[in-house]
Amino acid sequence: MATVGFIGLGNMGGPMAANLVKADHKVTVFDLSEAALDQAREAGCAVASDVQSVTEGADFVISMLPADHHVEGVYLGDKGLKNVLDKNTLVIDCSTISAETVRKVAAELAESGIAFIDAPVSGGVGGAKAGTLTFICGGAETSVDRARDVLNAMGKNVFRAGDAGSGQVAKICNNMLLSVLMAGTSEALQLGIAHGLDAKVLSEIMLQSSGRNWTLEVYNPCPGVMDGVPSSNDYQGGFLVDLMAKDLGLAQQAALRSGASTPMGSLTLNLYRSWSQLGHGREDFSSIFKYVTPQMKK
Amino acid sequence: MATVGFIGLGNMGGPMAANLVKADHKVTVFDLSEAALDQAREAGCAVASDVQSVTEGADFVISMLPADHHVEGVYLGDKGLKNVLDKNTLVIDCSTISAETVRKVAAELAESGIAFIDAPVSGGVGGAKAGTLTFICGGAETSVDRARDVLNAMGKNVFRAGDAGSGQVAKICNNMLLSVLMAGTSEALQLGIAHGLDAKVLSEIMLQSSGRNWTLEVYNPCPGVMDGVPSSNDYQGGFLVDLMAKDLGLAQQAALRSGASTPMGSLTLNLYRSWSQLGHGREDFSSIFKYVTPQMKK
C-alpha cells in the first residue's frame, strides 16, 4: 500500500487513479476540472486543494498530462513541484510527450535529488478502465523496479526501454509502426476486395502468412470481419485519428533531430493528418480503411 | 500416388518436383536447362523429351515459371498444352503472375474442358526445399480440393482465396503488406537505435505491443537480434529484393486496374526499386533495414 499523488484526471488519468484506489493505494489527486475532481472523489480519492499538496507524504507522484508544456509547467519553474518534492518520492510521468522534454525534466529533478521515470502507456481508454495498460518506461533500473507495484495496479505489462526519455522513444517507435501496420493492412484488404476477394477469407490467409500483424490479429479495420472492434461499430471508440496524428508528429520530430530516415512514418503522418482534415479526427484510427477505399465504391 | 507432369525446374520448381517424388508420386519433368533436368533425374524424376510429353497420362500438370508470357506460351497458342491436355488432367500453375493472365489461361483451357487453378506460393526457396510452402489457390472448390494431396507433398498450408486468379490477388496483397511490415519495422527500429535504444529491447517491446508483426516474430531485419535469419547472415539467402520489387510491381498493376488506392504499397515499390538500383537486388528483402540507416551511421 503506497501513498500516491496523481495529477491529471482526463480520459486516461481518471480511470488510472480509480484503479490505484481499487488496489488499496492511498491516492490524492489534482486537476483543473471540478467535474474530474468530483468523479475522483466518488472513486475514493482524496482531493488536494492545489497541485503542490499532492506531494505531501507521497511515495509516488504520477502525472498524466496532454502535452510537453503541461509537464514542464507542473514540475519546473518557480512554482514547479521540484521545489516541494521530497527526495523519497519517485516521480512517474505517464504523459506522451517528447523525449527531449522528459530528459530536461529528469535532469532538473535529478539536480534536486529527485528520481524520475517516464512511463507512457499503450492500451487507450479501454485499457485504462480495465487496468490492462502497457507501461513503456525510461529511467534507472532501480526506479523502474520500484514503480512496478503501482504500475501493475493500472496495467498488465511494464517494460523498461532504457534511460530517461527511452520510454517515449519506444512508444513513438511502436505507434509509428502501428500506423504503418494499420494503413498497410487497410490498403491490402481494399486491393483484394476491389478484385473480388472476400475480406474475411483474405484476412485469414494473410493472418496465416507473412502479412500477419497485430491489426489482423485483434483490430481488423474492415467492418464485419471481427466482432467488438471499432470497425464494426462505425469506427467509434478506440484510439482517435487525432491522437495517432499527434504521436506521428512526435515521431517525425524525433526523426528530424536524429537524422533518421522514416519514409513510411512520414507518409502515415500525412495520411492521418489529411484524414483528420477531412473531418475524421474523432474516429478510431482504423477508419483509415475508408480513406483507401476505391473511388468506385465510395 | 498420382502421375504428375512438372514444367519449370528453377530454384523453386526443382525442389518442389523432388518433394513430389519423395511422397511417392510419379513425376515427369520438362525444362529448357539440361543441368536442371540432370538434377531432376537424380532426384528420381522421369525426363520428357518435349513439353507436350509431360501431359501423357498425367493426373496433374504443375508449372512453376518466371513470368506471364512463359505461362501463356506453355498453355496457349498453336503449340500450347491446351491442344494436347486430357480432360481428366487438373492444371496447377504455381507461378507468380498477373491475375489477368491467369483468368485468360483459365478461360481458354475451360473452353477445351480442362480444369485449371492458380496456386502461387509463399515460403521461398527454403520452404520449397523443406516442403513447407504455403499455396494460395484460386479456382473451383472441387479443383482445389482435388489438388490438396499433391500440394501437401510440397507444402504445409493450402488456402483457397476464391475463383481463378484469386490466388494471385491474395498473394500480391500479402506480399505488398509484407513489404510494408518490413520497411515499417526497419525504420521504427532505426529510429529507436538513433535515439540510443537497444535493438533487442525495442524489438521485444514492440513484439509485445501493438507493433507486433511477422517480421518481429520470425524475420527481424536488424543484424544480431535474431539467429538464423538473413539479417544475421549479411542479408544472404531468403527472398530477394528484386523478387519483392517484381511482386510490388504486380500489386501496383492490380491497383491501377481496379482504381484501388495503395499509398503504402506505392512507396514500398519505389523504395525496393531504388534499393535494387543501388546494387542490392540480390540481397534479402530485409536489407531495406540498411536503406533507412541514419546517414551518420553509414
mmCIF file of C-alpha atoms in Angstrom, chain B:
data_model
loop_
_atom_site.group_PDB
_atom_site.id
_atom_site.type_symbol
_atom_site.label_atom_id
_atom_site.label_comp_id
_atom_site.label_asym_id
_atom_site.label_seq_id
_atom_site.Cartn_x
_atom_site.Cartn_y
_atom_site.Cartn_z
ATOM 1 C CA MET B 1 0.017 -41.838 -55.695
ATOM 2 C CA ALA B 2 -0.593 -39.556 -58.639
ATOM 3 C CA THR B 3 1.029 -39.136 -62.030
ATOM 4 C CA VAL B 4 2.363 -35.593 -62.275
ATOM 5 C CA GLY B 5 3.822 -33.611 -65.166
ATOM 6 C CA PHE B 6 6.041 -30.772 -63.901
ATOM 7 C CA ILE B 7 7.203 -27.812 -66.020
ATOM 8 C CA GLY B 8 9.846 -25.344 -64.830
ATOM 9 C CA LEU B 9 12.714 -26.573 -62.640
ATOM 10 C CA GLY B 10 14.196 -23.334 -61.307
ATOM 11 C CA ASN B 11 15.195 -22.580 -57.707
ATOM 12 C CA MET B 12 11.611 -23.223 -56.659
ATOM 13 C CA GLY B 13 10.404 -25.839 -59.169
ATOM 14 C CA GLY B 14 13.421 -28.147 -58.775
ATOM 15 C CA PRO B 15 12.989 -28.879 -55.065
ATOM 16 C CA MET B 16 9.178 -28.918 -55.422
ATOM 17 C CA ALA B 17 9.392 -31.716 -58.021
ATOM 18 C CA ALA B 18 11.889 -33.578 -55.816
ATOM 19 C CA ASN B 19 9.460 -33.427 -52.869
ATOM 20 C CA LEU B 20 6.700 -34.893 -55.050
ATOM 21 C CA VAL B 21 8.974 -37.860 -55.790
ATOM 22 C CA LYS B 22 9.733 -38.252 -52.065
ATOM 23 C CA ALA B 23 5.986 -38.511 -51.445
ATOM 24 C CA ASP B 24 5.886 -41.401 -53.951
ATOM 25 C CA HIS B 25 4.214 -39.514 -56.767
ATOM 26 C CA LYS B 26 5.268 -40.435 -60.306
ATOM 27 C CA VAL B 27 6.808 -37.270 -61.736
ATOM 28 C CA THR B 28 7.777 -36.438 -65.333
ATOM 29 C CA VAL B 29 9.544 -33.101 -65.800
ATOM 30 C CA PHE B 30 10.456 -30.614 -68.512
ATOM 31 C CA ASP B 31 12.738 -27.605 -68.515
ATOM 32 C CA LEU B 32 14.917 -25.836 -71.106
ATOM 33 C CA SER B 33 18.009 -26.225 -68.902
ATOM 34 C CA GLU B 34 19.903 -29.509 -69.285
ATOM 35 C CA ALA B 35 21.517 -29.008 -65.880
ATOM 36 C CA ALA B 36 18.113 -28.685 -64.221
ATOM 37 C CA LEU B 37 16.915 -31.832 -65.990
ATOM 38 C CA ASP B 38 20.000 -33.753 -64.824
ATOM 39 C CA GLN B 39 19.343 -32.741 -61.254
ATOM 40 C CA ALA B 40 15.681 -33.762 -61.515
ATOM 41 C CA ARG B 41 16.730 -37.134 -62.948
ATOM 42 C CA GLU B 42 18.984 -37.662 -59.934
ATOM 43 C CA ALA B 43 16.062 -36.813 -57.657
ATOM 44 C CA GLY B 44 14.060 -39.616 -59.263
ATOM 45 C CA CYS B 45 12.030 -37.778 -61.899
ATOM 46 C CA ALA B 46 11.471 -39.048 -65.433
ATOM 47 C CA VAL B 47 12.548 -36.525 -68.092
ATOM 48 C CA ALA B 48 10.269 -35.695 -71.016
ATOM 49 C CA SER B 49 11.762 -35.001 -74.428
ATOM 50 C CA ASP B 50 9.461 -32.037 -75.012
ATOM 51 C CA VAL B 51 6.970 -30.016 -73.017
ATOM 52 C CA GLN B 52 3.942 -31.747 -74.602
ATOM 53 C CA SER B 53 5.088 -35.141 -73.351
ATOM 54 C CA VAL B 54 4.729 -34.233 -69.661
ATOM 55 C CA THR B 55 0.968 -34.335 -70.143
ATOM 56 C CA GLU B 56 0.840 -38.028 -71.102
ATOM 57 C CA GLY B 57 -1.309 -39.897 -68.595
ATOM 58 C CA ALA B 58 -0.942 -37.058 -66.087
ATOM 59 C CA ASP B 59 -3.457 -36.613 -63.269
ATOM 60 C CA PHE B 60 -1.905 -33.206 -62.662
ATOM 61 C CA VAL B 61 0.248 -30.845 -64.687
ATOM 62 C CA ILE B 62 2.091 -28.377 -62.452
ATOM 63 C CA SER B 63 4.000 -25.360 -63.786
ATOM 64 C CA MET B 64 6.377 -23.028 -61.974
ATOM 65 C CA LEU B 65 7.514 -20.345 -64.431
ATOM 66 C CA PRO B 66 9.114 -16.894 -64.158
ATOM 67 C CA ALA B 67 6.584 -14.553 -65.774
ATOM 68 C CA ASP B 68 3.235 -14.113 -67.540
ATOM 69 C CA HIS B 69 4.494 -14.718 -71.090
ATOM 70 C CA HIS B 70 6.070 -18.059 -70.140
ATOM 71 C CA VAL B 71 2.758 -19.303 -68.744
ATOM 72 C CA GLU B 72 0.818 -18.082 -71.783
ATOM 73 C CA GLY B 73 3.445 -19.635 -74.061
ATOM 74 C CA VAL B 74 3.249 -23.050 -72.407
ATOM 75 C CA TYR B 75 -0.549 -23.365 -72.313
ATOM 76 C CA LEU B 76 -1.960 -21.237 -75.149
ATOM 77 C CA GLY B 77 -1.294 -20.730 -78.869
ATOM 78 C CA ASP B 78 -0.798 -23.311 -81.597
ATOM 79 C CA LYS B 79 1.808 -25.307 -79.696
ATOM 80 C CA GLY B 80 0.166 -24.781 -76.335
ATOM 81 C CA LEU B 81 -0.672 -27.643 -73.984
ATOM 82 C CA LYS B 82 -4.360 -26.824 -74.284
ATOM 83 C CA ASN B 83 -4.287 -28.781 -77.555
ATOM 84 C CA VAL B 84 -2.862 -31.942 -76.006
ATOM 85 C CA LEU B 85 -4.152 -31.929 -72.422
ATOM 86 C CA ASP B 86 -6.605 -34.613 -71.396
ATOM 87 C CA LYS B 87 -9.911 -33.549 -69.814
ATOM 88 C CA ASN B 88 -9.069 -35.609 -66.715
ATOM 89 C CA THR B 89 -5.917 -33.663 -66.044
ATOM 90 C CA LEU B 90 -6.025 -30.823 -63.496
ATOM 91 C CA VAL B 91 -3.624 -27.987 -64.326
ATOM 92 C CA ILE B 92 -1.980 -26.231 -61.348
ATOM 93 C CA ASP B 93 0.052 -23.131 -62.131
ATOM 94 C CA CYS B 94 2.271 -22.133 -59.188
ATOM 95 C CA SER B 95 3.936 -19.182 -60.943
ATOM 96 C CA THR B 96 3.506 -15.657 -59.559
ATOM 97 C CA ILE B 97 1.974 -13.733 -62.448
ATOM 98 C CA SER B 98 -0.883 -11.304 -63.015
ATOM 99 C CA ALA B 99 -4.433 -12.347 -62.186
ATOM 100 C CA GLU B 100 -5.386 -11.154 -65.679
ATOM 101 C CA THR B 101 -3.159 -13.710 -67.384
ATOM 102 C CA VAL B 102 -4.423 -16.422 -65.041
ATOM 103 C CA ARG B 103 -8.026 -15.633 -65.967
ATOM 104 C CA LYS B 104 -7.156 -15.671 -69.669
ATOM 105 C CA VAL B 105 -5.402 -19.061 -69.460
ATOM 106 C CA ALA B 106 -8.145 -20.487 -67.214
ATOM 107 C CA ALA B 107 -10.853 -19.344 -69.627
ATOM 108 C CA GLU B 108 -9.138 -20.763 -72.721
ATOM 109 C CA LEU B 109 -8.475 -24.100 -71.023
ATOM 110 C CA ALA B 110 -12.077 -24.195 -69.799
ATOM 111 C CA GLU B 111 -13.216 -23.919 -73.434
ATOM 112 C CA SER B 112 -11.418 -27.213 -74.011
ATOM 113 C CA GLY B 113 -12.968 -28.679 -70.849
ATOM 114 C CA ILE B 114 -9.717 -28.596 -68.868
ATOM 115 C CA ALA B 115 -9.780 -27.563 -65.190
ATOM 116 C CA PHE B 116 -7.174 -25.055 -64.003
ATOM 117 C CA ILE B 117 -6.205 -23.469 -60.687
ATOM 118 C CA ASP B 118 -3.625 -20.828 -59.867
ATOM 119 C CA ALA B 119 -1.631 -21.717 -56.781
ATOM 120 C CA PRO B 120 1.157 -19.183 -56.199
ATOM 121 C CA VAL B 121 3.337 -19.957 -53.207
ATOM 122 C CA SER B 122 4.858 -18.173 -50.287
ATOM 123 C CA GLY B 123 7.801 -19.528 -48.342
ATOM 124 C CA GLY B 124 10.679 -19.015 -50.767
ATOM 125 C CA VAL B 125 13.471 -21.381 -51.764
ATOM 126 C CA GLY B 126 13.888 -22.536 -48.154
ATOM 127 C CA GLY B 127 10.224 -23.502 -47.983
ATOM 128 C CA ALA B 128 10.420 -25.232 -51.373
ATOM 129 C CA LYS B 129 13.355 -27.383 -50.199
ATOM 130 C CA ALA B 130 11.847 -28.134 -46.783
ATOM 131 C CA GLY B 131 8.407 -28.847 -48.236
ATOM 132 C CA THR B 132 6.831 -26.151 -46.072
ATOM 133 C CA LEU B 133 5.407 -23.836 -48.746
ATOM 134 C CA THR B 134 2.049 -22.114 -48.445
ATOM 135 C CA PHE B 135 -0.169 -22.394 -51.549
ATOM 136 C CA ILE B 136 -2.717 -19.633 -52.083
ATOM 137 C CA CYS B 137 -5.171 -21.038 -54.610
ATOM 138 C CA GLY B 138 -7.745 -19.628 -56.984
ATOM 139 C CA GLY B 139 -10.242 -21.808 -58.831
ATOM 140 C CA ALA B 140 -13.277 -24.047 -58.328
ATOM 141 C CA GLU B 141 -13.565 -25.507 -54.844
ATOM 142 C CA THR B 142 -13.666 -29.058 -56.223
ATOM 143 C CA SER B 143 -10.446 -28.464 -58.168
ATOM 144 C CA VAL B 144 -8.641 -27.001 -55.160
ATOM 145 C CA ASP B 145 -9.776 -29.956 -53.037
ATOM 146 C CA ARG B 146 -8.577 -32.372 -55.703
ATOM 147 C CA ALA B 147 -5.158 -30.648 -55.688
ATOM 148 C CA ARG B 148 -4.660 -30.774 -51.918
ATOM 149 C CA ASP B 149 -2.827 -34.110 -51.799
ATOM 150 C CA VAL B 150 -0.120 -33.158 -54.283
ATOM 151 C CA LEU B 151 0.183 -29.631 -52.868
ATOM 152 C CA ASN B 152 0.605 -31.037 -49.357
ATOM 153 C CA ALA B 153 3.540 -33.076 -50.627
ATOM 154 C CA MET B 154 5.302 -29.765 -51.347
ATOM 155 C CA GLY B 155 3.932 -27.565 -48.569
ATOM 156 C CA LYS B 156 2.093 -27.366 -45.293
ATOM 157 C CA ASN B 157 -0.725 -24.892 -45.949
ATOM 158 C CA VAL B 158 -3.274 -24.785 -48.771
ATOM 159 C CA PHE B 159 -5.670 -21.838 -48.867
ATOM 160 C CA ARG B 160 -8.455 -21.120 -51.347
ATOM 161 C CA ALA B 161 -8.880 -17.387 -51.932
ATOM 162 C CA GLY B 162 -11.713 -17.591 -54.480
ATOM 163 C CA ASP B 163 -12.129 -18.197 -58.215
ATOM 164 C CA ALA B 164 -9.349 -18.381 -60.844
ATOM 165 C CA GLY B 165 -6.913 -15.509 -60.396
ATOM 166 C CA SER B 166 -7.793 -15.036 -56.720
ATOM 167 C CA GLY B 167 -4.690 -16.892 -55.601
ATOM 168 C CA GLN B 168 -2.552 -14.310 -57.390
ATOM 169 C CA VAL B 169 -4.548 -11.413 -55.940
ATOM 170 C CA ALA B 170 -4.278 -12.754 -52.382
ATOM 171 C CA LYS B 171 -0.572 -13.398 -52.822
ATOM 172 C CA ILE B 172 0.247 -9.881 -54.031
ATOM 173 C CA CYS B 173 -1.950 -8.392 -51.288
ATOM 174 C CA ASN B 174 0.010 -10.420 -48.748
ATOM 175 C CA ASN B 175 3.395 -9.571 -50.237
ATOM 176 C CA MET B 176 2.539 -5.882 -50.553
ATOM 177 C CA LEU B 177 1.596 -5.946 -46.871
ATOM 178 C CA LEU B 178 4.795 -7.862 -46.064
ATOM 179 C CA SER B 179 6.906 -5.167 -47.753
ATOM 180 C CA VAL B 180 5.102 -2.563 -45.639
ATOM 181 C CA LEU B 181 5.738 -4.553 -42.445
ATOM 182 C CA MET B 182 9.413 -4.941 -43.330
ATOM 183 C CA ALA B 183 10.068 -1.313 -44.261
ATOM 184 C CA GLY B 184 8.000 -0.009 -41.335
ATOM 185 C CA THR B 185 9.681 -2.294 -38.801
ATOM 186 C CA SER B 186 13.110 -1.386 -40.170
ATOM 187 C CA GLU B 187 12.603 2.353 -39.809
ATOM 188 C CA ALA B 188 10.964 2.018 -36.363
ATOM 189 C CA LEU B 189 13.994 0.048 -35.154
ATOM 190 C CA GLN B 190 16.369 2.567 -36.735
ATOM 191 C CA LEU B 191 14.555 5.499 -35.144
ATOM 192 C CA GLY B 192 14.932 3.863 -31.747
ATOM 193 C CA ILE B 193 18.587 2.985 -32.341
ATOM 194 C CA ALA B 194 19.317 6.568 -33.417
ATOM 195 C CA HIS B 195 17.942 7.659 -30.026
ATOM 196 C CA GLY B 196 20.099 5.245 -28.065
ATOM 197 C CA LEU B 197 17.726 2.323 -27.654
ATOM 198 C CA ASP B 198 18.919 -1.269 -27.812
ATOM 199 C CA ALA B 199 17.517 -3.032 -30.899
ATOM 200 C CA LYS B 200 16.801 -6.248 -28.983
ATOM 201 C CA VAL B 201 14.963 -4.432 -26.182
ATOM 202 C CA LEU B 202 12.936 -2.318 -28.619
ATOM 203 C CA SER B 203 12.119 -5.394 -30.734
ATOM 204 C CA GLU B 204 10.842 -7.202 -27.650
ATOM 205 C CA ILE B 205 8.719 -4.227 -26.521
ATOM 206 C CA MET B 206 7.108 -3.797 -29.960
ATOM 207 C CA LEU B 207 6.599 -7.563 -30.276
ATOM 208 C CA GLN B 208 4.572 -7.493 -27.042
ATOM 209 C CA SER B 209 2.697 -4.336 -28.075
ATOM 210 C CA SER B 210 0.564 -3.164 -30.970
ATOM 211 C CA GLY B 211 3.592 -3.064 -33.304
ATOM 212 C CA ARG B 212 3.680 -6.861 -33.339
ATOM 213 C CA ASN B 213 4.090 -8.346 -36.809
ATOM 214 C CA TRP B 214 5.568 -11.297 -38.687
ATOM 215 C CA THR B 215 8.956 -9.612 -39.249
ATOM 216 C CA LEU B 216 9.455 -9.036 -35.491
ATOM 217 C CA GLU B 217 8.283 -12.588 -34.802
ATOM 218 C CA VAL B 218 10.476 -14.563 -37.202
ATOM 219 C CA TYR B 219 12.461 -12.317 -39.559
ATOM 220 C CA ASN B 220 13.940 -9.372 -37.642
ATOM 221 C CA PRO B 221 15.753 -7.083 -40.123
ATOM 222 C CA CYS B 222 18.341 -5.803 -37.617
ATOM 223 C CA PRO B 223 21.586 -7.814 -37.590
ATOM 224 C CA GLY B 224 22.241 -9.629 -34.317
ATOM 225 C CA VAL B 225 18.734 -9.530 -32.878
ATOM 226 C CA MET B 226 17.733 -12.984 -34.124
ATOM 227 C CA ASP B 227 19.731 -16.070 -35.112
ATOM 228 C CA GLY B 228 19.281 -17.935 -38.377
ATOM 229 C CA VAL B 229 17.704 -15.095 -40.348
ATOM 230 C CA PRO B 230 19.189 -13.302 -43.396
ATOM 231 C CA SER B 231 19.922 -10.096 -41.402
ATOM 232 C CA SER B 232 22.346 -12.105 -39.259
ATOM 233 C CA ASN B 233 23.965 -13.600 -42.375
ATOM 234 C CA ASP B 234 24.872 -10.395 -44.222
ATOM 235 C CA TYR B 235 21.401 -10.440 -45.878
ATOM 236 C CA GLN B 236 22.264 -13.517 -47.960
ATOM 237 C CA GLY B 237 19.607 -16.093 -48.857
ATOM 238 C CA GLY B 238 15.919 -15.535 -48.240
ATOM 239 C CA PHE B 239 13.595 -13.555 -50.504
ATOM 240 C CA LEU B 240 15.468 -11.286 -52.902
ATOM 241 C CA VAL B 241 14.916 -7.534 -53.150
ATOM 242 C CA ASP B 242 14.390 -7.971 -56.920
ATOM 243 C CA LEU B 243 11.629 -10.535 -56.369
ATOM 244 C CA MET B 244 9.881 -8.284 -53.860
ATOM 245 C CA ALA B 245 10.135 -5.435 -56.400
ATOM 246 C CA LYS B 246 8.549 -7.720 -59.014
ATOM 247 C CA ASP B 247 5.622 -8.608 -56.720
ATOM 248 C CA LEU B 248 5.148 -4.939 -55.784
ATOM 249 C CA GLY B 249 5.002 -4.105 -59.492
ATOM 250 C CA LEU B 250 2.224 -6.685 -59.936
ATOM 251 C CA ALA B 251 0.414 -5.157 -56.939
ATOM 252 C CA GLN B 252 0.578 -1.679 -58.454
ATOM 253 C CA GLN B 253 -0.656 -3.028 -61.810
ATOM 254 C CA ALA B 254 -3.617 -4.574 -59.992
ATOM 255 C CA ALA B 255 -4.247 -1.329 -58.104
ATOM 256 C CA LEU B 256 -4.200 0.691 -61.321
ATOM 257 C CA ARG B 257 -6.686 -1.650 -62.991
ATOM 258 C CA SER B 258 -9.162 -1.545 -60.101
ATOM 259 C CA GLY B 259 -8.735 2.078 -59.039
ATOM 260 C CA ALA B 260 -7.566 0.908 -55.595
ATOM 261 C CA SER B 261 -5.652 3.419 -53.507
ATOM 262 C CA THR B 262 -2.358 1.972 -52.250
ATOM 263 C CA PRO B 263 -0.161 4.793 -50.919
ATOM 264 C CA MET B 264 1.982 2.469 -48.775
ATOM 265 C CA GLY B 265 2.472 -0.158 -51.494
ATOM 266 C CA SER B 266 3.361 2.536 -53.992
ATOM 267 C CA LEU B 267 6.035 3.839 -51.622
ATOM 268 C CA THR B 268 7.492 0.386 -50.893
ATOM 269 C CA LEU B 269 7.662 -0.368 -54.636
ATOM 270 C CA ASN B 270 9.762 2.751 -55.077
ATOM 271 C CA LEU B 271 11.899 2.007 -52.007
ATOM 272 C CA TYR B 272 12.617 -1.531 -53.209
ATOM 273 C CA ARG B 273 13.281 -0.377 -56.780
ATOM 274 C CA SER B 274 15.720 2.291 -55.586
ATOM 275 C CA TRP B 275 17.397 -0.164 -53.244
ATOM 276 C CA SER B 276 17.826 -2.573 -56.166
ATOM 277 C CA GLN B 277 19.181 0.213 -58.376
ATOM 278 C CA LEU B 278 21.734 0.983 -55.658
ATOM 279 C CA GLY B 279 23.065 -2.546 -56.197
ATOM 280 C CA HIS B 280 21.211 -4.578 -53.558
ATOM 281 C CA GLY B 281 18.794 -6.514 -55.792
ATOM 282 C CA ARG B 282 20.339 -9.892 -54.948
ATOM 283 C CA GLU B 283 20.208 -9.371 -51.187
ATOM 284 C CA ASP B 284 17.362 -10.499 -48.959
ATOM 285 C CA PHE B 285 14.456 -8.037 -48.796
ATOM 286 C CA SER B 286 15.116 -7.387 -45.086
ATOM 287 C CA SER B 287 18.228 -5.475 -46.242
ATOM 288 C CA ILE B 288 15.889 -2.480 -46.629
ATOM 289 C CA PHE B 289 16.930 -2.001 -42.977
ATOM 290 C CA LYS B 290 20.270 -0.673 -44.302
ATOM 291 C CA TYR B 291 18.488 1.738 -46.649
ATOM 292 C CA VAL B 292 16.860 3.545 -43.696
ATOM 293 C CA THR B 293 20.018 3.720 -41.599
ATOM 294 C CA PRO B 294 20.689 7.307 -40.492
ATOM 295 C CA GLN B 295 23.366 8.946 -42.639
ATOM 296 C CA MET B 296 25.604 9.482 -39.630
ATOM 297 C CA LYS B 297 25.834 5.748 -39.057
ATOM 298 C CA LYS B 298 26.670 4.633 -42.606
#
